[in-house]
Coordinates of C-alpha atoms (C1' of nucleotides) in Angstrom, one line a residue:
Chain A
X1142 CA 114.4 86.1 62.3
X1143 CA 117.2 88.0 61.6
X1144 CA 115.4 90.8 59.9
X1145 CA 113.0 91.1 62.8
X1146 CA 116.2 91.5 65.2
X1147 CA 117.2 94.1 63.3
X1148 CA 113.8 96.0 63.9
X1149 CA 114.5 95.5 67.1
X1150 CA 117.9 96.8 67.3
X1151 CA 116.8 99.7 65.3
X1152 CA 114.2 100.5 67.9
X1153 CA 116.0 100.4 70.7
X1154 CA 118.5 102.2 69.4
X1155 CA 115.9 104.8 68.4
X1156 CA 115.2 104.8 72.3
X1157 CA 118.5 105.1 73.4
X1158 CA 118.7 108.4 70.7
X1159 CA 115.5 109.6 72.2
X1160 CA 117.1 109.2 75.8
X1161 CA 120.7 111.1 75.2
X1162 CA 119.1 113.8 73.2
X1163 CA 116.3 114.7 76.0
X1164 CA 118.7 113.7 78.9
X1165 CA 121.1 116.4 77.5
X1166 CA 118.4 119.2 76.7
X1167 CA 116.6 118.4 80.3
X1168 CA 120.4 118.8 81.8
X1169 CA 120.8 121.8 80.1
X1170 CA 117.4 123.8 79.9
X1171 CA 115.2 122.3 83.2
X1172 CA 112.2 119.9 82.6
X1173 CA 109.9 122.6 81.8
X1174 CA 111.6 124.7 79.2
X1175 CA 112.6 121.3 76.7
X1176 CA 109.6 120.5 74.6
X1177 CA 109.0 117.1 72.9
X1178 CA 109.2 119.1 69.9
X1179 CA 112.4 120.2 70.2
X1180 CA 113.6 117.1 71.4
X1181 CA 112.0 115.5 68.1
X1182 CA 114.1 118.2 66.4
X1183 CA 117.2 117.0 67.9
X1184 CA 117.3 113.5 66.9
X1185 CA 115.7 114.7 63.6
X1186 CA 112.3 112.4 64.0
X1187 CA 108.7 113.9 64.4
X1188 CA 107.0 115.0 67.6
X1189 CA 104.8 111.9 67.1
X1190 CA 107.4 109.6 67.2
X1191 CA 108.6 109.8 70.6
X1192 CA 105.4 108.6 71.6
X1193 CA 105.9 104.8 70.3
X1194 CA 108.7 105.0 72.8
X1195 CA 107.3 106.9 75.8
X1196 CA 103.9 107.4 77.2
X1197 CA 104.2 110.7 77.7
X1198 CA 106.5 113.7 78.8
X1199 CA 106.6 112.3 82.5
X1200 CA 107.6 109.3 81.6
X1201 CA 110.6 109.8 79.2
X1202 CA 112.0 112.3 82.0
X1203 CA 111.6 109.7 85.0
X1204 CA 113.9 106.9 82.7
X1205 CA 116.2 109.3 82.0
X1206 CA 116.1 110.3 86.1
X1207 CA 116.5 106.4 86.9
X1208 CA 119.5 105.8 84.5
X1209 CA 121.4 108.3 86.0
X1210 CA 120.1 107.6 89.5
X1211 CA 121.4 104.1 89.8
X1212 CA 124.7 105.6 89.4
X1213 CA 124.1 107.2 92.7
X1214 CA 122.9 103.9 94.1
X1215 CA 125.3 102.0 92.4
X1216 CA 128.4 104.4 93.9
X1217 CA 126.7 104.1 97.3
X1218 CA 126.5 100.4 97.3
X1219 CA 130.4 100.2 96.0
X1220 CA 131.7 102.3 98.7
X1221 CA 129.7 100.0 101.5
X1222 CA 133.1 97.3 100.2
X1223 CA 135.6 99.9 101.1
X1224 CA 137.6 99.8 104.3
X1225 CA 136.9 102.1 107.2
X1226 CA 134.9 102.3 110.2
X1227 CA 131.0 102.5 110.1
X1228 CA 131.2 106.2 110.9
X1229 CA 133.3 107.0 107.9
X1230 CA 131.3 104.5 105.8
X1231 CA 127.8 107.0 106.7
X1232 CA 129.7 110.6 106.1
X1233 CA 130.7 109.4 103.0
X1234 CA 127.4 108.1 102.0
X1235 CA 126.2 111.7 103.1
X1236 CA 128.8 113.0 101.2
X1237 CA 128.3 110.9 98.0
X1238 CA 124.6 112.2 97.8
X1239 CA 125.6 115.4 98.3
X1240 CA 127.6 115.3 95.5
X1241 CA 125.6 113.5 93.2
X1242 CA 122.8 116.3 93.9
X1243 CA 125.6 118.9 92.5
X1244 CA 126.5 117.2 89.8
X1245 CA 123.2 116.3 88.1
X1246 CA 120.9 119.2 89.6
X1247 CA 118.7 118.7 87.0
X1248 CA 117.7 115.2 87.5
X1249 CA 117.9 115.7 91.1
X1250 CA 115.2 118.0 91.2
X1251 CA 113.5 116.0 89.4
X1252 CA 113.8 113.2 91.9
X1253 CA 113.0 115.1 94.8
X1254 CA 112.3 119.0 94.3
X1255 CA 109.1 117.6 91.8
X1256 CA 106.0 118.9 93.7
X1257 CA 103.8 116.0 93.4
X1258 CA 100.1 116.4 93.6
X1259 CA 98.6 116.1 96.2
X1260 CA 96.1 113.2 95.2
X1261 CA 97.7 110.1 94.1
X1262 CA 100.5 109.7 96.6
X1263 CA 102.8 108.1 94.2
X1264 CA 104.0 104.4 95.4
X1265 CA 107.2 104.8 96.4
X1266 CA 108.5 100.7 96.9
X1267 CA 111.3 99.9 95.1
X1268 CA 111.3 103.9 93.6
X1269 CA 114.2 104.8 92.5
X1270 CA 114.6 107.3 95.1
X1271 CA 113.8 105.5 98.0
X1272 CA 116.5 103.0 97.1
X1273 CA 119.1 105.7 97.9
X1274 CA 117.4 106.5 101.5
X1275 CA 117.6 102.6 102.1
X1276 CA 121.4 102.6 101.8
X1277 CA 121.7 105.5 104.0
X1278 CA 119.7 103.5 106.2
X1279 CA 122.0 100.3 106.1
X1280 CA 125.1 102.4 107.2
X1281 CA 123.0 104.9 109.8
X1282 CA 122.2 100.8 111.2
X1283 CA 125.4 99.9 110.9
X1284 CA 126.8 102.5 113.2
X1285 CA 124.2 101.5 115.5
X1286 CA 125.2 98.6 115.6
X1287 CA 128.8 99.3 116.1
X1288 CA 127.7 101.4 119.2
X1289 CA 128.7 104.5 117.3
X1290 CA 125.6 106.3 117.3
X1291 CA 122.5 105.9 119.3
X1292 CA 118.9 106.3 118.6
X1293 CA 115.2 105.5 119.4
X1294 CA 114.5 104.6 116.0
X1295 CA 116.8 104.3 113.0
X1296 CA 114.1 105.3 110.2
X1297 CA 113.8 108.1 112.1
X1298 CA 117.3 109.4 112.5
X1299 CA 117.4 108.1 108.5
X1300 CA 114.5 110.6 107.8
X1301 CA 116.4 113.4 109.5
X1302 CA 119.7 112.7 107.8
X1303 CA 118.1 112.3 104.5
X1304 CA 116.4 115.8 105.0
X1305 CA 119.7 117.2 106.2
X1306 CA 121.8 116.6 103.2
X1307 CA 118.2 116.7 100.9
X1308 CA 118.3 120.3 102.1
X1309 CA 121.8 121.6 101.7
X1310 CA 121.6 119.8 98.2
X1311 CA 118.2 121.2 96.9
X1312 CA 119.4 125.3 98.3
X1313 CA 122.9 124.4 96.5
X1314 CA 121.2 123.5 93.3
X1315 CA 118.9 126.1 93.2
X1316 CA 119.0 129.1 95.5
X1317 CA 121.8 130.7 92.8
X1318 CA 122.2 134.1 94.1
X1319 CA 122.0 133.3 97.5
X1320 CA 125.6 134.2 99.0
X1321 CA 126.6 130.9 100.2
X1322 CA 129.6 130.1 102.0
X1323 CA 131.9 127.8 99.8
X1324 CA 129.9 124.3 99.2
X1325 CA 132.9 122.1 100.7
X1326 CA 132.7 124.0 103.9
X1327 CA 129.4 124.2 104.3
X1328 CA 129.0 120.5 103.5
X1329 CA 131.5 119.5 105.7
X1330 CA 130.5 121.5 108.6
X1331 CA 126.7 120.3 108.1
X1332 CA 128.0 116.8 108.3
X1333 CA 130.3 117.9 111.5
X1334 CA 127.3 119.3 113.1
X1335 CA 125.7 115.6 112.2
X1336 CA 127.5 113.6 113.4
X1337 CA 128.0 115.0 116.2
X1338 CA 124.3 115.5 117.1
X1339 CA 124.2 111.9 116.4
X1340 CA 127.1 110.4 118.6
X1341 CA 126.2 113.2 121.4
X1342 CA 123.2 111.8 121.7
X1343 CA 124.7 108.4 123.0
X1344 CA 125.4 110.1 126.3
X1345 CA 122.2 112.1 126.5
X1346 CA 119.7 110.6 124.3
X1347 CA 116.7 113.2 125.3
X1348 CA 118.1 117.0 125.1
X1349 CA 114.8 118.4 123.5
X1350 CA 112.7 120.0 126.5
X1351 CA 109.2 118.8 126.8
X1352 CA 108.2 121.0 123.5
X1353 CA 106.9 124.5 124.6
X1354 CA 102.6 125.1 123.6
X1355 CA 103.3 126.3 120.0
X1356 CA 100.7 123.9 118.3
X1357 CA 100.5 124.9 114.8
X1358 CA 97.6 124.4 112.5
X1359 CA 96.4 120.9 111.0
X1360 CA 97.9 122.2 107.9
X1361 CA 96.5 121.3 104.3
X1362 CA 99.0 121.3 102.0
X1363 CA 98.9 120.4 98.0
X1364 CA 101.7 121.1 95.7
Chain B
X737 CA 89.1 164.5 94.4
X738 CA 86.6 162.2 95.8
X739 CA 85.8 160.4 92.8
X740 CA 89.2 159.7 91.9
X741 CA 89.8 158.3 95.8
X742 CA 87.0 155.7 94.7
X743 CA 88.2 154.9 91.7
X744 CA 91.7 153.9 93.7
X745 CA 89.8 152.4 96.0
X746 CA 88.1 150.2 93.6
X747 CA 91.3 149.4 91.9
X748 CA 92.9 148.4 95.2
X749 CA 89.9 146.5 96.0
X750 CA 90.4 144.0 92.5
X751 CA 93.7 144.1 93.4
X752 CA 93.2 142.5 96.6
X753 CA 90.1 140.6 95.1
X754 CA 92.3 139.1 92.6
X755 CA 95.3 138.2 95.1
X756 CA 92.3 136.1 97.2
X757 CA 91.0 134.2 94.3
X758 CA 94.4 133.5 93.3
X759 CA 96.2 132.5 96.5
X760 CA 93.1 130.4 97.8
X761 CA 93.6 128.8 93.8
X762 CA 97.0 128.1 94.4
X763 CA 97.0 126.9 97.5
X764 CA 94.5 124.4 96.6
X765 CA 96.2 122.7 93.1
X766 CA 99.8 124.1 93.1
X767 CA 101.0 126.9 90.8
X768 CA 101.1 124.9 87.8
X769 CA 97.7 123.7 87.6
X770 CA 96.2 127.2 88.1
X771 CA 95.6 129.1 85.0
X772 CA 94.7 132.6 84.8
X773 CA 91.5 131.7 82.8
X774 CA 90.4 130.2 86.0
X775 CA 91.5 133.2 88.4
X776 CA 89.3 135.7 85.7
X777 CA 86.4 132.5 85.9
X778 CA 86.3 133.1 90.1
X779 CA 86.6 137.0 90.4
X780 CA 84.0 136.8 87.3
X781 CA 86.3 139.2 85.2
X782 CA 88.0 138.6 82.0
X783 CA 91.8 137.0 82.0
X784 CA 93.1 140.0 81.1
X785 CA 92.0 142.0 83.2
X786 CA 94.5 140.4 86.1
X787 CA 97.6 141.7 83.5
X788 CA 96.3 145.4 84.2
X789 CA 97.0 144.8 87.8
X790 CA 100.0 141.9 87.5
X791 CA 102.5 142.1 85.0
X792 CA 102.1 138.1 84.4
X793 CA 101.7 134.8 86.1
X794 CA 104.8 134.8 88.0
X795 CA 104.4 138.3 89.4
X796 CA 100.9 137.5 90.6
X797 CA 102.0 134.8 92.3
X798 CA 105.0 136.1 94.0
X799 CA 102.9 138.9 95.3
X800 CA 100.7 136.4 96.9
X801 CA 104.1 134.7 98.8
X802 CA 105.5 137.8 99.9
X803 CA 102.2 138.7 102.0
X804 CA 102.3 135.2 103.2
X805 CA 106.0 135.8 103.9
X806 CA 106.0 138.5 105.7
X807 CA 103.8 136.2 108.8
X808 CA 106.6 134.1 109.3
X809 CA 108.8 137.0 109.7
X810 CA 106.1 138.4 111.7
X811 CA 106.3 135.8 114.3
X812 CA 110.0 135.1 113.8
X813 CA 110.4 138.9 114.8
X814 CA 107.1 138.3 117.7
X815 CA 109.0 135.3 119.4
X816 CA 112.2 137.7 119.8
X817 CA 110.8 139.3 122.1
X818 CA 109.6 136.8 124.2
X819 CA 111.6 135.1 127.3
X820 CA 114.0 132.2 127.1
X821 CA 117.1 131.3 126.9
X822 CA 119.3 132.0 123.7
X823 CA 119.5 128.5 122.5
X824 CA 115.3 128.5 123.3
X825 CA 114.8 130.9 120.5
X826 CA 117.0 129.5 118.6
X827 CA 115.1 126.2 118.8
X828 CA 112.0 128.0 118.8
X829 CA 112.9 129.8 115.6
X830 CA 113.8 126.9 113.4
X831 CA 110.4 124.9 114.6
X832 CA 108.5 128.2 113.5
X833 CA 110.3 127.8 110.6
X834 CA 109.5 124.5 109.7
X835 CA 106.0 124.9 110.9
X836 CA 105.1 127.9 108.6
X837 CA 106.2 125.7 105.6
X838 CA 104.0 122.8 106.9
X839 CA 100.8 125.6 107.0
X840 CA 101.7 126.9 103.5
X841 CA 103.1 124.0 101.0
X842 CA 102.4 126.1 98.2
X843 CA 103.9 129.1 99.3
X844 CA 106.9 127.8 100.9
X845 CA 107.5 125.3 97.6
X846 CA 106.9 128.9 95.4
X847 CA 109.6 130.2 97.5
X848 CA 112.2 127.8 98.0
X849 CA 111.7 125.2 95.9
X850 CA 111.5 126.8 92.4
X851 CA 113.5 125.6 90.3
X852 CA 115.2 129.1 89.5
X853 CA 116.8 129.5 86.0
X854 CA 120.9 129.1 85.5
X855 CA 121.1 132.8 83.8
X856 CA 119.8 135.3 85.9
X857 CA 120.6 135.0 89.5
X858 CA 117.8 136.6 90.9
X859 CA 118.7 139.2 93.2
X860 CA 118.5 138.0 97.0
X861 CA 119.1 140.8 98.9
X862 CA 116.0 142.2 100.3
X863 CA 114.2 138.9 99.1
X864 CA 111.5 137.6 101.3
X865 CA 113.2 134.4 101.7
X866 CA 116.4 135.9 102.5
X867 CA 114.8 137.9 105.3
X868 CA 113.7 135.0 107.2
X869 CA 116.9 132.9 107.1
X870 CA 118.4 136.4 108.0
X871 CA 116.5 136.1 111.1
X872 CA 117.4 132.7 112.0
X873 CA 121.3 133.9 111.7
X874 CA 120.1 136.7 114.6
X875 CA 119.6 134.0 116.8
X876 CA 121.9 132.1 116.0
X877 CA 124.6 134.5 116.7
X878 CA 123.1 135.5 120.0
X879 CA 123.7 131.6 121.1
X880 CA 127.2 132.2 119.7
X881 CA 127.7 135.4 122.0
X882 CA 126.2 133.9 125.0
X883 CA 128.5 131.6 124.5
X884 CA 126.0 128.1 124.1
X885 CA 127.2 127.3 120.9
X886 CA 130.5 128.2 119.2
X887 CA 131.4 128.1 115.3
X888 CA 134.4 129.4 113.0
X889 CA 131.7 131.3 110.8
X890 CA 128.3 132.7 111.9
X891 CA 127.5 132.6 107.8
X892 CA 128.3 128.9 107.7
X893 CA 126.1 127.9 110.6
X894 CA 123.2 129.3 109.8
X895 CA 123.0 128.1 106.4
X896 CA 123.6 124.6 107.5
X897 CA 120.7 125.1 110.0
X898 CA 118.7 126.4 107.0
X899 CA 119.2 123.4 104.5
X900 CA 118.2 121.3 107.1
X901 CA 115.3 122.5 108.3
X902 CA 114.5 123.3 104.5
X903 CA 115.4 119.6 103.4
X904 CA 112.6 118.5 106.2
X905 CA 110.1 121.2 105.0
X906 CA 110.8 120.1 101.3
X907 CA 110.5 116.9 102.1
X908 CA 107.5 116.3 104.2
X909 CA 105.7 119.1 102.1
X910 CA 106.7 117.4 98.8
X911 CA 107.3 113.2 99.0
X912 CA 103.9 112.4 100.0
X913 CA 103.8 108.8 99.6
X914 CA 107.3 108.1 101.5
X915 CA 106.5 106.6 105.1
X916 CA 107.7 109.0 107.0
X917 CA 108.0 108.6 111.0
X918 CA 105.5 111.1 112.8
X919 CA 106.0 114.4 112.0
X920 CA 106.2 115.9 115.4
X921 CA 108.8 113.6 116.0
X922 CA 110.8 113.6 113.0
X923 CA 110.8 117.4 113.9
X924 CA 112.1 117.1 116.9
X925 CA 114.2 114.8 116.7
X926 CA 116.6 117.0 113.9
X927 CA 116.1 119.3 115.8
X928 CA 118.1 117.8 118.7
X929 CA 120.3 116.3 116.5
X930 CA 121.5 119.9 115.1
X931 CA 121.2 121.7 118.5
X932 CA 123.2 118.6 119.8
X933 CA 125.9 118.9 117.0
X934 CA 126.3 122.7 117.5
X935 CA 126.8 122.3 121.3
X936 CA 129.3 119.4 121.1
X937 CA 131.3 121.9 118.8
X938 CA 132.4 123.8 121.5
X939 CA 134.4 121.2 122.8
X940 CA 135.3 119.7 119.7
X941 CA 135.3 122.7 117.1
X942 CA 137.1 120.3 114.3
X943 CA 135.7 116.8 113.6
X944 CA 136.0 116.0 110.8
X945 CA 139.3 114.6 109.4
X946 CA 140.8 115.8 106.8
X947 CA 138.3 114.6 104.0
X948 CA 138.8 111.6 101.8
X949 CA 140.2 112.1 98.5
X950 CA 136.9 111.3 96.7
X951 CA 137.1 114.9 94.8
X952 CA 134.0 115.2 92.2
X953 CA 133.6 116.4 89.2
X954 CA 133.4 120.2 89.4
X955 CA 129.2 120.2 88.5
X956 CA 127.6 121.9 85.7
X957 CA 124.5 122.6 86.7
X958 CA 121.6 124.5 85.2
X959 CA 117.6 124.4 86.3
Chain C
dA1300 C1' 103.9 86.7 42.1
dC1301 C1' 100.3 88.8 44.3
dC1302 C1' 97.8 90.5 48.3
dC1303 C1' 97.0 92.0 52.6
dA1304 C1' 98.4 93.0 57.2
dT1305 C1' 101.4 95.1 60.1
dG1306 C1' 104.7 98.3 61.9
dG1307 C1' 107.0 102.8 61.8
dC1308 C1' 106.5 107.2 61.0
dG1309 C1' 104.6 111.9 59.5
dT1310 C1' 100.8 115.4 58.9
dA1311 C1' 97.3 117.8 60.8
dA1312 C1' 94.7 118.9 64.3
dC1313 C1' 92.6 119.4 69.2
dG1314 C1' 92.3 121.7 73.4
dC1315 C1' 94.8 124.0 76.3
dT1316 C1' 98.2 127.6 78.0
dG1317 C1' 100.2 132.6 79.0
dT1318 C1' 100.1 136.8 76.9
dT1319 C1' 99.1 140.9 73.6
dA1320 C1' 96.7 143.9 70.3
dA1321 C1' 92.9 146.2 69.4
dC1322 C1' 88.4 147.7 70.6
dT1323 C1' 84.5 149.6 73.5
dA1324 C1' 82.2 151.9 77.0
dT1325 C1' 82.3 154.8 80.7
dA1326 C1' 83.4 158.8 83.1
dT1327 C1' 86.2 162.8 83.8
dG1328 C1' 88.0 167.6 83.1
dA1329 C1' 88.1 171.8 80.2
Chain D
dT1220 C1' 79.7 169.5 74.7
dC1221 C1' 83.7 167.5 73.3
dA1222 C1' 88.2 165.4 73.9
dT1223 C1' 90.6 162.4 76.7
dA1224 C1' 91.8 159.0 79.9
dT1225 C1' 90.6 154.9 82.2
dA1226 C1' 88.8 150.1 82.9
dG1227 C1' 87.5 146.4 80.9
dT1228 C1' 86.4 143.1 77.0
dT1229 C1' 86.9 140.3 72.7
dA1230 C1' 89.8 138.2 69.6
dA1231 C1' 93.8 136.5 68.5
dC1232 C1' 98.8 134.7 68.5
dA1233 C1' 102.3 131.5 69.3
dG1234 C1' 103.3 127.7 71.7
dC1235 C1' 102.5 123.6 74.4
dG1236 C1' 101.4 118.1 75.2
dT1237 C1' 99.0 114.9 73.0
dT1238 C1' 96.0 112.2 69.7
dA1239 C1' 93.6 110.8 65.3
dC1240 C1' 94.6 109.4 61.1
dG1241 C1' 96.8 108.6 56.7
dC1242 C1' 100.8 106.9 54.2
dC1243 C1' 104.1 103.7 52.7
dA1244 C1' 107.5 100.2 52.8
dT1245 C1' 108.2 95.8 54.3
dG1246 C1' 106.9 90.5 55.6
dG1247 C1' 104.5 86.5 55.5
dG1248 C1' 100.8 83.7 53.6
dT1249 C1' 98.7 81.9 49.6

DNA sequence: ACCCATGGCGTAACGCTGTTAACTATATGA
DNA sequence: TCATATAGTTAACAGCGTTACGCCATGGGT
């Protein structure tokens, strides 16, 4: 028995090898420019091996994106303990993401910049992802709840915060060259302009005007 | 002379020839899964011939967004002209905006959403993209003069309008799978969200409070 | 103590990719 | 008519993700 534990230590330390070296290559170089052979080089195995590990490509790179994801979640769900009001609890939820976007571009693009095919429609219960959007959702509810903020439907007003901050955080990461305004002011005043959207829209919770003609095309999309 | 004006002709014609095939290709599976064996297969020439009109892959396919570019601009620069009231076109502007990257997934996601290498920086100045946000940042500052919205930095405000409305094009063009409210809807509703938050700056030009400690990590990015 | 099965890994290869070098045929201008 | 330029093709290269297969050390059964 002992011996076979030690095979098993030995492969899942082999795993965890396989992980760090491709986590740091895929940080470094982008998804598409780290081959499994170089990664093989890197932890000094064959090409072949990293295949008794991982199924594939796709599927070594989306562990390493949900290790480092549930940091984010795992940030997120730590702050909901701190004090403050249900307001501050959701800008710094906005703000967390934000941040985590910045600081692991790579896997963030991953995540969320990965133009999926248009086909399969990947499940996306219980993704890793989606588990982020849910906590935003629990403090958007909670400043519902509090009477902070108002709104029709909260999924809704999740969707558009989520695209909000998604936004600023995917042109951050990789618009380079565009001259942006310093990140910390720009994220602050995008989550000014928010939050104030949101709590405005207590007093007057239908400012659009009934939506001019302007119908666009049924589009059809793909990648 | 004549001959050689048909032999221009002809080569403009491939040109244009090759630029259908390839955009109707790309639009269809994403740039990725398009190969230039199978742009040759449909304009029934050989794969190289595409390199004696396109320096490689990645010009032909930026050639193909720039035309399909310039209509958003087009219409961007159409609705100027039309009647309404500053914040109107403003509106009207970012749902063109989102609309034209609804229409053209590829396109927009070729754009905007490529993962752009650490190194170079490409050059933005003149870019197609940056011509459209420049547009956006027109209107903007005519609300700004006519006095319906205020804001410390022009620059600032129209980049923050820009991630957003980019983080709901990204999104809705990219996480198939995700249930997202109606579109329409979701649309509109950011749309008064941001329009809100803009107006209630006049008011209240400084919301926020003076930030959290929470400093992270200064990023290093790369893909 | 022997044998065989199994697991862990490497070698070689397949089919594909973007791209280039070298060649051919056609048509032009002198 | 002959040289030259042009437009296109064929063949190939280097690299990719991935798979088929062979090797060899180890472990348990007899």
């Amino acid at each position: 028995m002992g011996v076979s534990d030690r095979r098993t230590r030995h492969r899942v330390n082999l795993r965890r090898e396989i992980l760090d070296a491709a986590s740091q290559l895929f940080v470094e170089e982008g998804y598409q420019r780290v081959t499994m052979r170089r990664i093989a080089e890197r932890i000094e195995y064959s090409p072949t091996t990293i295949y008794l590990y991982f199924k594939d490509k796709a599927e070594l790179f989306q562990a390493i994106c949900e290790e480092t994801f549930s940091q984010l979640t795992g940030t997120l769900e730590r702050l909901e303990a701190a004090p403050g009001t249900p307001l501050a609890h959701l800008r710094e939820g906005l703000q967390t993401y934000i941040d985590f976007g910045l600081q692991h571009p790579a896997h963030y693009a991953a995540t969320f910049l990965r133009t999926t095919k248009g086909g399969e429609a990947s499940h996306y219960d219980g993704s890793i992802g989606a588990r982020a959007v849910d906590t935003l959702r629990q403090r958007a509810a909670a400043c519902v709840e509090s009477g902070d903020i108002h709104t029709t439907n909260i999924d809704m007003t999740t969707q558009a915060l989520w695209a909000s901050i998604h936004g600023l955080t995917a042109l951050l990461t990789t618009e380079h060259g565009f001259p942006f305004v310093a990140p910390k002011v720009l994220i602050d005043h995008l989550l000014d302009v928010l939050i104030a959207g949101l709590r405005s829209q207590i007093a007057a919770p239908r400012t659009s005007p009934p939506r001019p003609a302007h119908t666009p095309k049924p589009f059809s999309f793909i990648d």
